[in-house]
């Protein structure tokens, strides 16, 4: 089955700690995206990557970093510089014949201890 | 600029209809509609591209009015499974494009 997986489902971060959220896809999609969702709000774009070894900042990139060393993987690191990291993080991908459509993973909920 | 969705919330009884609107202050190339259940990932419903076409998916359809820079999602004969938050995402030119999502419309369908 093709799809997008995110891990872990829940993640706890201590003050001053960096944490990394995993996103893997086996859809052979070129583009991948990271969004942040706060309670009762829409999705805001953190970073996106259109191709391996290339990525661009989204609307709220401060305090986050990404890498795209493999086509199927797009991990997101929430650094200690992100002062309000508690949120639901969603990874998405798009590509193939249906380039326009973004498909989402199940999400990771990050909580600060 | 974030698209504006209206209404913010809708309460329906099973079998009733609803319309959710998505308006943008910028010219639109594409509008993407998603439904999200609480604590889950958004699920893709449909995409409308520049050209004013209308699409349908089961009893859910949508229209795209370029001149008004607006899209509307039509839910007919609603079912309990339609409950959730509906988001529109607006996109620029084609290909791997960045989407800007609205704040969402919460829909609750009761028996």
Short mmCIF file of C-alpha atoms in Angstrom, two decimals, chain A residues 1-112:
data_model
loop_
_atom_site.label_atom_id
_atom_site.label_comp_id
_atom_site.label_asym_id
_atom_site.label_seq_id
_atom_site.Cartn_x
_atom_site.Cartn_y
_atom_site.Cartn_z
CA UNK A 1 0.00 0.00 0.00
CA UNK A 2 1.32 3.44 -0.92
CA UNK A 3 1.13 6.21 1.59
CA UNK A 4 2.74 8.66 3.94
CA UNK A 5 3.87 7.71 7.42
CA UNK A 6 4.78 10.01 10.26
CA UNK A 7 6.38 9.10 13.53
CA UNK A 8 6.03 9.33 16.38
CA UNK A 9 2.31 9.93 16.85
CA UNK A 10 2.99 11.89 20.06
CA UNK A 11 6.23 13.62 21.01
CA UNK A 12 7.21 15.42 24.17
CA UNK A 13 9.88 18.07 24.19
CA UNK A 14 11.73 19.52 27.13
CA UNK A 15 12.78 23.14 27.27
CA UNK A 16 15.88 23.81 25.17
CA UNK A 17 15.72 20.48 23.39
CA UNK A 18 15.75 19.83 19.67
CA UNK A 19 13.38 17.13 18.41
CA UNK A 20 13.01 15.55 14.98
CA UNK A 21 9.76 14.47 13.39
CA UNK A 22 9.90 11.77 10.75
CA UNK A 23 8.01 11.77 7.44
CA UNK A 24 8.34 8.98 4.89
CA UNK A 25 6.41 8.40 1.66
CA UNK A 26 6.41 5.51 -0.81
CA UNK A 27 4.27 7.27 -3.41
CA UNK A 28 7.30 8.24 -5.51
CA UNK A 29 6.28 11.87 -5.13
CA UNK A 30 8.84 14.57 -5.89
CA UNK A 31 7.38 17.27 -3.62
CA UNK A 32 6.98 17.14 0.14
CA UNK A 33 5.64 19.67 2.64
CA UNK A 34 5.47 20.34 6.37
CA UNK A 35 2.53 22.14 7.94
CA UNK A 36 1.75 23.24 11.45
CA UNK A 37 -1.82 23.27 12.78
CA UNK A 38 -2.85 24.99 15.99
CA UNK A 39 -6.16 24.25 17.74
CA UNK A 40 -9.12 25.60 15.80
CA UNK A 41 -6.94 26.97 13.03
CA UNK A 42 -5.97 26.15 9.51
CA UNK A 43 -2.68 24.74 8.27
CA UNK A 44 0.39 26.93 7.95
CA UNK A 45 3.31 25.98 5.73
CA UNK A 46 6.68 25.55 7.46
CA UNK A 47 8.94 24.19 4.70
CA UNK A 48 8.52 22.51 1.36
CA UNK A 49 10.76 20.62 -1.03
CA UNK A 50 10.17 20.17 -4.73
CA UNK A 51 13.10 17.86 -5.33
CA UNK A 52 15.83 15.99 -3.50
CA UNK A 53 18.55 18.18 -1.95
CA UNK A 54 16.44 21.30 -2.34
CA UNK A 55 13.92 22.95 -0.02
CA UNK A 56 12.35 26.35 0.56
CA UNK A 57 11.02 28.20 3.57
CA UNK A 58 7.31 28.49 3.98
CA UNK A 59 5.41 31.12 5.94
CA UNK A 60 6.58 30.14 9.43
CA UNK A 61 10.06 28.61 9.02
CA UNK A 62 11.71 30.31 12.01
CA UNK A 63 12.75 27.80 14.65
CA UNK A 64 12.52 24.83 12.28
CA UNK A 65 14.95 23.05 9.97
CA UNK A 66 14.59 20.31 7.36
CA UNK A 67 16.66 18.10 5.10
CA UNK A 68 15.84 16.23 1.89
CA UNK A 69 18.62 13.74 1.30
CA UNK A 70 16.31 11.06 -0.08
CA UNK A 71 13.22 11.33 -2.24
CA UNK A 72 11.08 9.39 0.20
CA UNK A 73 12.13 11.18 3.39
CA UNK A 74 11.64 14.75 4.65
CA UNK A 75 12.40 15.03 8.39
CA UNK A 76 11.55 18.17 10.33
CA UNK A 77 13.61 19.34 13.31
CA UNK A 78 11.96 21.61 15.84
CA UNK A 79 14.81 23.54 17.40
CA UNK A 80 15.07 25.22 20.78
CA UNK A 81 14.64 28.53 18.95
CA UNK A 82 10.98 27.67 18.38
CA UNK A 83 9.46 29.12 21.53
CA UNK A 84 5.93 27.85 21.04
CA UNK A 85 6.25 24.41 19.45
CA UNK A 86 3.09 22.81 20.84
CA UNK A 87 0.99 21.96 17.78
CA UNK A 88 -0.14 19.23 15.40
CA UNK A 89 2.43 18.73 12.63
CA UNK A 90 1.35 17.39 9.27
CA UNK A 91 3.52 16.18 6.43
CA UNK A 92 2.21 16.01 2.86
CA UNK A 93 3.46 15.02 -0.55
CA UNK A 94 2.46 15.57 -4.16
CA UNK A 95 3.62 14.35 -7.54
CA UNK A 96 3.09 11.89 -10.35
CA UNK A 97 0.24 12.37 -12.77
CA UNK A 98 -1.75 14.26 -10.16
CA UNK A 99 0.87 16.90 -9.35
CA UNK A 100 -1.60 19.39 -7.95
CA UNK A 101 -2.99 17.27 -5.12
CA UNK A 102 -1.31 17.07 -1.73
CA UNK A 103 -1.84 13.93 0.35
CA UNK A 104 -1.32 14.10 4.08
CA UNK A 105 0.23 11.78 6.62
CA UNK A 106 -1.46 11.00 9.96
CA UNK A 107 0.36 13.75 11.84
CA UNK A 108 2.53 14.12 14.94
CA UNK A 109 1.30 15.92 18.02
CA UNK A 110 4.14 17.75 19.78
CA UNK A 111 3.80 18.77 23.40
CA UNK A 112 6.20 20.73 25.57
#
